[in-house]
PDB file of C-alpha atoms in Angstrom:
ATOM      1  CA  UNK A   1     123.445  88.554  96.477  1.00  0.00           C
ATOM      2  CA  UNK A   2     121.650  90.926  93.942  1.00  0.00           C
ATOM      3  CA  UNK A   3     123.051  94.290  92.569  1.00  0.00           C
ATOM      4  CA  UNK A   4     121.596  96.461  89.653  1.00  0.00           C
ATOM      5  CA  UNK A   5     123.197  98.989  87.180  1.00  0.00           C
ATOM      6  CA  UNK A   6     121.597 101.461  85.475  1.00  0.00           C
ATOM      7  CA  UNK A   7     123.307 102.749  82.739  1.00  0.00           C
ATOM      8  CA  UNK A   8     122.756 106.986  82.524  1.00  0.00           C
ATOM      9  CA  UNK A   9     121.815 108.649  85.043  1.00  0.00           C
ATOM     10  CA  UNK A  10     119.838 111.125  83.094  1.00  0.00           C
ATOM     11  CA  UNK A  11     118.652 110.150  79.356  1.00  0.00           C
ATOM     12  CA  UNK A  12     116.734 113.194  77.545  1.00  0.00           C
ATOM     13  CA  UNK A  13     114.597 112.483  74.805  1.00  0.00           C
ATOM     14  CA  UNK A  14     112.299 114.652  72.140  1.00  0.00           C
ATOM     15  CA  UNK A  15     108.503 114.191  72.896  1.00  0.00           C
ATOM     16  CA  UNK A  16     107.646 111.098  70.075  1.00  0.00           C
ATOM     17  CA  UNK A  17     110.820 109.614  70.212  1.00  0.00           C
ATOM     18  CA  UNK A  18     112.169 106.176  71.418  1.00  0.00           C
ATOM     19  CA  UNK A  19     112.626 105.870  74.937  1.00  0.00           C
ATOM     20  CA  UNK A  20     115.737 103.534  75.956  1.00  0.00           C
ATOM     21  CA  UNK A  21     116.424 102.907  79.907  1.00  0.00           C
ATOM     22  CA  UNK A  22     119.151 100.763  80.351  1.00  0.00           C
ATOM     23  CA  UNK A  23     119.743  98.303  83.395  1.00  0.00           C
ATOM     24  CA  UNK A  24     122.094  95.456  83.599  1.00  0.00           C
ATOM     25  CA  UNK A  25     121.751  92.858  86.777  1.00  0.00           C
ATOM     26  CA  UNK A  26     124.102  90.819  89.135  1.00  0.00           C
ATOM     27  CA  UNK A  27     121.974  87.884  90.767  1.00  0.00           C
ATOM     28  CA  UNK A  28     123.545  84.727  92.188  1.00  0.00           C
ATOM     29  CA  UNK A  29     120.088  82.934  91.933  1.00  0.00           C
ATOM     30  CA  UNK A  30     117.706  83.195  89.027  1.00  0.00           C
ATOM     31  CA  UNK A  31     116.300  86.658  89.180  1.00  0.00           C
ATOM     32  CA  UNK A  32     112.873  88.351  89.563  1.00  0.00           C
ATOM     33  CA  UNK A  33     113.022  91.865  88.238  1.00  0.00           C
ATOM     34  CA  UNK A  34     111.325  95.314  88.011  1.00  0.00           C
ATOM     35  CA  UNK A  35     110.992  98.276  86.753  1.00  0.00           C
ATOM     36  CA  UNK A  36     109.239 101.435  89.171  1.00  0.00           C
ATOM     37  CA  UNK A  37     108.299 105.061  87.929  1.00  0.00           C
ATOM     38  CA  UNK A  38     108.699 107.856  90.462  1.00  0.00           C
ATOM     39  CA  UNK A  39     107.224 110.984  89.486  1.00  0.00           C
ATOM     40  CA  UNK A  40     107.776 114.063  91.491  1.00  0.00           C
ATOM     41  CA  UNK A  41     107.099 114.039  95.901  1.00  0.00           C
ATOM     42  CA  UNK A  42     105.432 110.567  95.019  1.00  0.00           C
ATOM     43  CA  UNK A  43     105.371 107.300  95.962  1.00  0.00           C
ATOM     44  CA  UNK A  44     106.894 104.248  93.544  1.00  0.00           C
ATOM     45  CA  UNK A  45     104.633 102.917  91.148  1.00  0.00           C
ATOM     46  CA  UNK A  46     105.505  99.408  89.484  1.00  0.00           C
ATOM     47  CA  UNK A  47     105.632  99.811  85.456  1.00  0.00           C
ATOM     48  CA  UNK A  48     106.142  96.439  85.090  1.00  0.00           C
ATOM     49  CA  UNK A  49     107.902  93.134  86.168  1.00  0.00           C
ATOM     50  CA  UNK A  50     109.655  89.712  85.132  1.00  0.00           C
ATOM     51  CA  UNK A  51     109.319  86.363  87.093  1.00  0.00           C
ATOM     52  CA  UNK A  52     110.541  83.982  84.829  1.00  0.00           C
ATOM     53  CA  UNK A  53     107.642  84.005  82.398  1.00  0.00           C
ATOM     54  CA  UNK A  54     108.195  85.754  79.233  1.00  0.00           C
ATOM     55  CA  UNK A  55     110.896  87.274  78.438  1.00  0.00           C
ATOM     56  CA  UNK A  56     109.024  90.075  76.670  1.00  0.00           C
ATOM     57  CA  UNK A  57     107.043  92.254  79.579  1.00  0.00           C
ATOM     58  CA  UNK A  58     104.501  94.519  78.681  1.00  0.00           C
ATOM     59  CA  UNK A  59     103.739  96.897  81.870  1.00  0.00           C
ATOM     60  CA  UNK A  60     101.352 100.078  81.866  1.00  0.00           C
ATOM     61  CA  UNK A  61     101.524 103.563  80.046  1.00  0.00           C
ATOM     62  CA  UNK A  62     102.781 101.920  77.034  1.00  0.00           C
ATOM     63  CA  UNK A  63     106.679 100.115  78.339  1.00  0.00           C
ATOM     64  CA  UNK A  64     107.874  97.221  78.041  1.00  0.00           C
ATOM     65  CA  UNK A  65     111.235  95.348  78.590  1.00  0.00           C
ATOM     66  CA  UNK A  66     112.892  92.322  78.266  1.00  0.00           C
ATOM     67  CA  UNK A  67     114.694  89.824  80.062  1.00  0.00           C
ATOM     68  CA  UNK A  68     118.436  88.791  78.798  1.00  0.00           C
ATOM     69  CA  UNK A  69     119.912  85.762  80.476  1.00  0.00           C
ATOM     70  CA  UNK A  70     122.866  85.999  78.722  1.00  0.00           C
ATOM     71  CA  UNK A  71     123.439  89.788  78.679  1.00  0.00           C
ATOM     72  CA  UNK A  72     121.864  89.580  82.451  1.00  0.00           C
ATOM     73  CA  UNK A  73     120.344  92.719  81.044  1.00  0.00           C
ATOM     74  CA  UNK A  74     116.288  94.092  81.694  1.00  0.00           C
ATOM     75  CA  UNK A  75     116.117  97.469  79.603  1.00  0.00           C
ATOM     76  CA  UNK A  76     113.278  99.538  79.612  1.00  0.00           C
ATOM     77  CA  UNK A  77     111.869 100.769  76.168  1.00  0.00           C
ATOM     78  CA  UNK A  78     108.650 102.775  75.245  1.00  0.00           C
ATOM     79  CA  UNK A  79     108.554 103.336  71.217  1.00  0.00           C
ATOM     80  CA  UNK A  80     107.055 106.843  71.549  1.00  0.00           C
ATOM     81  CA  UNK A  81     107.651 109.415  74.448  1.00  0.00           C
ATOM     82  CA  UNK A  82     105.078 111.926  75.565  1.00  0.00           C
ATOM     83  CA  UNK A  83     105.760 114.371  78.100  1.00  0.00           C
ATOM     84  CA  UNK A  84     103.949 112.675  81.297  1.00  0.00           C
ATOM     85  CA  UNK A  85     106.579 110.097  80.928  1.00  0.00           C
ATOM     86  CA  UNK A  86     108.901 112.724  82.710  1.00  0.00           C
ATOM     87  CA  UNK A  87     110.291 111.229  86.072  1.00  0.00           C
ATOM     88  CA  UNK A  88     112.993 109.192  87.877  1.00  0.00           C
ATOM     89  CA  UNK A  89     113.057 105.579  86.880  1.00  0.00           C
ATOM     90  CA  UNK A  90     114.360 102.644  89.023  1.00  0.00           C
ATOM     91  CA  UNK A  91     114.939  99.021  87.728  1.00  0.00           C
ATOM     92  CA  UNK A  92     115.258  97.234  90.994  1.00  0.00           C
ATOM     93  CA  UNK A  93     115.572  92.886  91.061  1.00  0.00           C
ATOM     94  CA  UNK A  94     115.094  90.035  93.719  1.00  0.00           C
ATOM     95  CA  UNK A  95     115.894  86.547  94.282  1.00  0.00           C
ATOM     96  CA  UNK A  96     113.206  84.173  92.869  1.00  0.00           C
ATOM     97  CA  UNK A  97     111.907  81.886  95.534  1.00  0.00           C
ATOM     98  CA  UNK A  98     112.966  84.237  97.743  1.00  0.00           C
ATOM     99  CA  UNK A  99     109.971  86.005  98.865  1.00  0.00           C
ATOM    100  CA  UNK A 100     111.118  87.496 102.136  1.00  0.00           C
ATOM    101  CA  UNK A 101     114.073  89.066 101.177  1.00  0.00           C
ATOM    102  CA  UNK A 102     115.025  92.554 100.122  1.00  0.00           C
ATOM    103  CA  UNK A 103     114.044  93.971  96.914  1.00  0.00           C
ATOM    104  CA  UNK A 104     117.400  95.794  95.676  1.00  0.00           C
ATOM    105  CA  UNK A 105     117.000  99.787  93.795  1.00  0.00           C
ATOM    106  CA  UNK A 106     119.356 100.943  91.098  1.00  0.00           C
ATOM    107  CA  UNK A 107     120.666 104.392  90.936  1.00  0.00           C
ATOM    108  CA  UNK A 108     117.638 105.468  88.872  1.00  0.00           C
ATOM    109  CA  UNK A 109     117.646 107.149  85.892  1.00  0.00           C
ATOM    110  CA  UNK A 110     115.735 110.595  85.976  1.00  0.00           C
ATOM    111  CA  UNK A 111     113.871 111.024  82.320  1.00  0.00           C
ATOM    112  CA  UNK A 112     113.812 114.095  80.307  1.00  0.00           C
ATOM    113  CA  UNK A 113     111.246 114.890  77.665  1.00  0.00           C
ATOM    114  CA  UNK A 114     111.281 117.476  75.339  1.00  0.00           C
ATOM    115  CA  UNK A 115     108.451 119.076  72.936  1.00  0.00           C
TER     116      UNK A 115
ATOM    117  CA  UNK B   1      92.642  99.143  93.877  1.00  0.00           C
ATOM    118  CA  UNK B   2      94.039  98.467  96.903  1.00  0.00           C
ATOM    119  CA  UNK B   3      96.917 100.363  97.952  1.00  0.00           C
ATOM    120  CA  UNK B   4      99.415 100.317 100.997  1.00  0.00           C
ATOM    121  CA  UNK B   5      98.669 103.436 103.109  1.00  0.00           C
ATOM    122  CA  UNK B   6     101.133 105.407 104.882  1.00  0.00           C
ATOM    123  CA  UNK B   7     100.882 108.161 108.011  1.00  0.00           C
ATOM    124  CA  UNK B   8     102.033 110.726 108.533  1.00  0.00           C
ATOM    125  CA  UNK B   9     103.142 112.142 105.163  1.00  0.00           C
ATOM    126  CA  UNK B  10     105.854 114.329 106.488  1.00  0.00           C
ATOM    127  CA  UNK B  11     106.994 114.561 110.258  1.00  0.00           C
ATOM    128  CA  UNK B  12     109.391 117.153 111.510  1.00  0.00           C
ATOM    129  CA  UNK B  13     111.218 116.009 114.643  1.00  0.00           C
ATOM    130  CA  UNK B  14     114.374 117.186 116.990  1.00  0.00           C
ATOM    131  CA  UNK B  15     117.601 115.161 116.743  1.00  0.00           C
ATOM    132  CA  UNK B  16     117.436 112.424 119.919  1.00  0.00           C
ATOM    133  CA  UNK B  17     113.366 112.187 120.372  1.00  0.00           C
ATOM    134  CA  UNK B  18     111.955 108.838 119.285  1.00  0.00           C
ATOM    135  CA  UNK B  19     109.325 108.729 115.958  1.00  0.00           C
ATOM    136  CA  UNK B  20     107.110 106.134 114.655  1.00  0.00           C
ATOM    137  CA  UNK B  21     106.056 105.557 110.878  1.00  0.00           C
ATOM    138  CA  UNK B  22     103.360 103.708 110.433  1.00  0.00           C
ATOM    139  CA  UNK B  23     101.733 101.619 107.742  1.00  0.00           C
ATOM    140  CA  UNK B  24      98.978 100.041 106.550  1.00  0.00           C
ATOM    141  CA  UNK B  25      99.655  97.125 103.896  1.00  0.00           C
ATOM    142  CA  UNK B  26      97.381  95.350 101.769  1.00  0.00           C
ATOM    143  CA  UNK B  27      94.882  93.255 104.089  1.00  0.00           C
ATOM    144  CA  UNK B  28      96.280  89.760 101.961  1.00  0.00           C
ATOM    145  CA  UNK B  29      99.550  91.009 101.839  1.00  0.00           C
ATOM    146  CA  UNK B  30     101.467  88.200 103.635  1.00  0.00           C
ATOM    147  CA  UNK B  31     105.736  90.218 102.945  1.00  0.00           C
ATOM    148  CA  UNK B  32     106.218  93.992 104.515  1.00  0.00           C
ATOM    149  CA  UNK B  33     108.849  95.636 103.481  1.00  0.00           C
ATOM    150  CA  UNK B  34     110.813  99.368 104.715  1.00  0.00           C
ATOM    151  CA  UNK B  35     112.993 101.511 102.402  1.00  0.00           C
ATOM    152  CA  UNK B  36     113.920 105.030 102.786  1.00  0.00           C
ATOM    153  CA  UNK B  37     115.322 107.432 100.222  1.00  0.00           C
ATOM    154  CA  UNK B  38     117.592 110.067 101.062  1.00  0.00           C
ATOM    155  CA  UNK B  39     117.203 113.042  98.578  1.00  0.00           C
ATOM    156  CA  UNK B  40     118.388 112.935  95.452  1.00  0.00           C
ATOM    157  CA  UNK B  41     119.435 109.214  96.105  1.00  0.00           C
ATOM    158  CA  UNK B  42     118.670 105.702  95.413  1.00  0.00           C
ATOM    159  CA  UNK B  43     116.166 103.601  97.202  1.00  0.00           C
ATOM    160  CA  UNK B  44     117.823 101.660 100.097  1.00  0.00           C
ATOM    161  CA  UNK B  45     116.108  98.440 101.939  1.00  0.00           C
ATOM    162  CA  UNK B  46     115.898  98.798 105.600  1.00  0.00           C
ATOM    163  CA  UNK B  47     114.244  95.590 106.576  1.00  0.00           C
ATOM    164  CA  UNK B  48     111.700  92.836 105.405  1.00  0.00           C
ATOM    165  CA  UNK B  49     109.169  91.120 107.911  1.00  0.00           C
ATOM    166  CA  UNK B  50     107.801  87.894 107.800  1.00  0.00           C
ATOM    167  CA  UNK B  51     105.497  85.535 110.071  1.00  0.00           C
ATOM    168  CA  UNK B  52     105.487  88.088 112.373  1.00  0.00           C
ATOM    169  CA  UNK B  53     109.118  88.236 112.203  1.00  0.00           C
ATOM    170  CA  UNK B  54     111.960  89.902 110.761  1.00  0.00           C
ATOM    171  CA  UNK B  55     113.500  87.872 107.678  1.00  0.00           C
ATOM    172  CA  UNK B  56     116.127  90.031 106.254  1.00  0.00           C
ATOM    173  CA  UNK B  57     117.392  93.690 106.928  1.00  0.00           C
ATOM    174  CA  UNK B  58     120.448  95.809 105.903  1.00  0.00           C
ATOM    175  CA  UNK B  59     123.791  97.497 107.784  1.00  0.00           C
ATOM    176  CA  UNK B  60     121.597 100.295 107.728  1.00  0.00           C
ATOM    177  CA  UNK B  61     119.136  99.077 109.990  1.00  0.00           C
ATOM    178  CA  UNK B  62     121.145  98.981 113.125  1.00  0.00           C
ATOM    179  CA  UNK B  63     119.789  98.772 117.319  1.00  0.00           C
ATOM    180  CA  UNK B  64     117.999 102.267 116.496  1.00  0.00           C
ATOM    181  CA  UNK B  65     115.317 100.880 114.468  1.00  0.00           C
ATOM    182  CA  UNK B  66     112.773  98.440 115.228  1.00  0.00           C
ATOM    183  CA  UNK B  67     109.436  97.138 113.394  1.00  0.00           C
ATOM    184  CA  UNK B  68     106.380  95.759 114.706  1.00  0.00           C
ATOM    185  CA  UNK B  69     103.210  94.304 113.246  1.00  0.00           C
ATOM    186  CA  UNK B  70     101.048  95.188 117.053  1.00  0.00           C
ATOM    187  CA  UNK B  71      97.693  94.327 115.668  1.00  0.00           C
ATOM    188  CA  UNK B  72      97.174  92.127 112.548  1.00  0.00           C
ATOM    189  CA  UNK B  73      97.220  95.233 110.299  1.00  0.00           C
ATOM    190  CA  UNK B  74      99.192  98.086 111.336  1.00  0.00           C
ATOM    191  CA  UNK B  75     102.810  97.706 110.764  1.00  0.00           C
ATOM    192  CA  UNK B  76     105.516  99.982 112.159  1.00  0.00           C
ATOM    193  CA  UNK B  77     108.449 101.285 111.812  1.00  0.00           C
ATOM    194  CA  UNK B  78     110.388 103.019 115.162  1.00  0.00           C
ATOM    195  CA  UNK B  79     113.797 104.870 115.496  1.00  0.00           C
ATOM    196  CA  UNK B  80     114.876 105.188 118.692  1.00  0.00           C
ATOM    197  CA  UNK B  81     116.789 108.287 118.793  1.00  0.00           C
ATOM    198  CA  UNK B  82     117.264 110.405 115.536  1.00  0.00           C
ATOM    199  CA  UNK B  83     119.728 111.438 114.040  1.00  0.00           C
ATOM    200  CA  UNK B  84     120.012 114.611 111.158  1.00  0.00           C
ATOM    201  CA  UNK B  85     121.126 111.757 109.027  1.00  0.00           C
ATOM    202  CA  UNK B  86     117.734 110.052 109.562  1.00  0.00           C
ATOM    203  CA  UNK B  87     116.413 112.486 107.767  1.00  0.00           C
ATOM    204  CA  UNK B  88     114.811 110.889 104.519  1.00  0.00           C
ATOM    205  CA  UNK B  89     111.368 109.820 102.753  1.00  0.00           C
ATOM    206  CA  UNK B  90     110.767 106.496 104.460  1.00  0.00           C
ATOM    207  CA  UNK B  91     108.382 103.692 102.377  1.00  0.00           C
ATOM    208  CA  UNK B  92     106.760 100.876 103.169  1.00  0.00           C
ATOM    209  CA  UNK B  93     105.853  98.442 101.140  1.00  0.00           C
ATOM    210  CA  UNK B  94     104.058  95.171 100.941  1.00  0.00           C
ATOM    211  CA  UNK B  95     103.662  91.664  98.440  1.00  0.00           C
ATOM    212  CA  UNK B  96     101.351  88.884  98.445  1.00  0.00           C
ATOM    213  CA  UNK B  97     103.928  86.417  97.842  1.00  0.00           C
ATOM    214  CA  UNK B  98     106.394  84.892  95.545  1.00  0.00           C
ATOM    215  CA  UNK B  99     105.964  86.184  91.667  1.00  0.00           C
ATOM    216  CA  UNK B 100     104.013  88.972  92.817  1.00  0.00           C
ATOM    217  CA  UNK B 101     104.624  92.840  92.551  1.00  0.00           C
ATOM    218  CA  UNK B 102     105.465  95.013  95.872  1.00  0.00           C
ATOM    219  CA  UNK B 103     103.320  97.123  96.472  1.00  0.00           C
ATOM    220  CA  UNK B 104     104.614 100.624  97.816  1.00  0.00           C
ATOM    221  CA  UNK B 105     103.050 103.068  99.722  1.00  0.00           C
ATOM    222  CA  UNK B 106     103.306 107.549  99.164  1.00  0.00           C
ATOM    223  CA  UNK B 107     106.473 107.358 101.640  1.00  0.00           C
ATOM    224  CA  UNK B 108     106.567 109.517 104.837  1.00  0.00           C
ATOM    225  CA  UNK B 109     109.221 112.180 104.659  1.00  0.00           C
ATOM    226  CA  UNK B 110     110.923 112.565 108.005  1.00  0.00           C
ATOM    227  CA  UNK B 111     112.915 115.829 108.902  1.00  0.00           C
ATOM    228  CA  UNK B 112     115.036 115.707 111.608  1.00  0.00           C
ATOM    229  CA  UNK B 113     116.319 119.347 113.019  1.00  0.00           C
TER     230      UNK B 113
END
């Protein structure tokens, strides 16, 4: 079975600043993982994902994250916030080789930015 | 690029009548997938579907709800008889197969009254 924590449920940063989302992840097979944004009454968008390629993803608007076996952690980081980056963020992870099965949400974190 | 299409956006129906949600994945999507997100919560899996059959779903997903994939590219999700506690923003979503993204759709946000 798979289970994710995210760490915070609200992080609030100053526009230009470092953005750290936090997610730690329980798998009993080796892991695929992901990161979604959720920006107000829409849809999930993926920002990026890891499927046991590198450990170092780079995903769109500028995030990235990487894969820790051994702190079975996938934290989200952007170096510089801007203000669009405003929304609820969900690290969510799957079973590898397990394409039919259920693709499992975190809490979310909601993201604050400031000017 | 392609996306995973979703009608209607937001349905309103009475506790006890019957709705459908449908869906339109990715034509070479082979995995469809249903969530729904009560407000202000997390994302919860409903169900998964397969080979034109249901591979995994949740305690959530009880004899109320049903899917169905009734032509080739339409694939729907039923509830039997709402419930106020139905009411949520239901997605779909779909994947090409192992290693690759899922694909979610805008969500359709059923109110039940």
């Amino acid at each position: 079975a798979q289970s994710v924590t995210q760490l915070g449920s609200h992080v609030s940063v100053s526009e230009g600043a470092l953005v750290l989302l936090r997610c730690n992840y329980s798998s009993s097979v080796p892991p695929y993982l992901f990161w979604y944004v959720q920006y107000p009454n829409q849809g999930l968008q993926l920002l990026l994902k890891y499927t046991s390629a590198a450990t170092l993803v780079k995903g769109i608007n500028g995030f990235e994250a990487e894969f820790k076996k051994s702190e079975t952690s996938f934290h989200l980081t952007k170096p510089s916030a801007h203000m669009s980056d405003a929304a609820e963020y969900f690290c969510a992870v799957s079973g590898a080789n397990q394409a039919g099965t259920a693709l499992i949400f975190g809490k979310g974190t909601t993201l604050s930015v400031s000017s | 690029e392609p996306e995973v299409t979703q009608t209607p956006s937001h349905q309103v129906t009475q506790m006890g009548q019957e709705v459908i949600l449908r869906c339109v994945p990715i034509s070479n999507h082979l995995y469809f997938y249903w969530y729904r997100q009560i407000l202000g919560q997390k994302v919860e899996f409903l169900v998964s579907f397969y080979n034109n059959e249901i591979s995994e779903k949740s305690e959530i997903f009880d004899d109320q709800f049903s899917v169905e994939r009734p032509d080739g590219s339409n694939f729907t999700l039923k509830i039997r008889s709402t419930k106020l506690e139905d009411s949520a923003m239901y997605f779909c979503a779909s994947r090409a197969g192992e290693g690759y993204g899922y694909t979610f759709g805008s969500g359709t946000r059923l109110t039940v009254v």
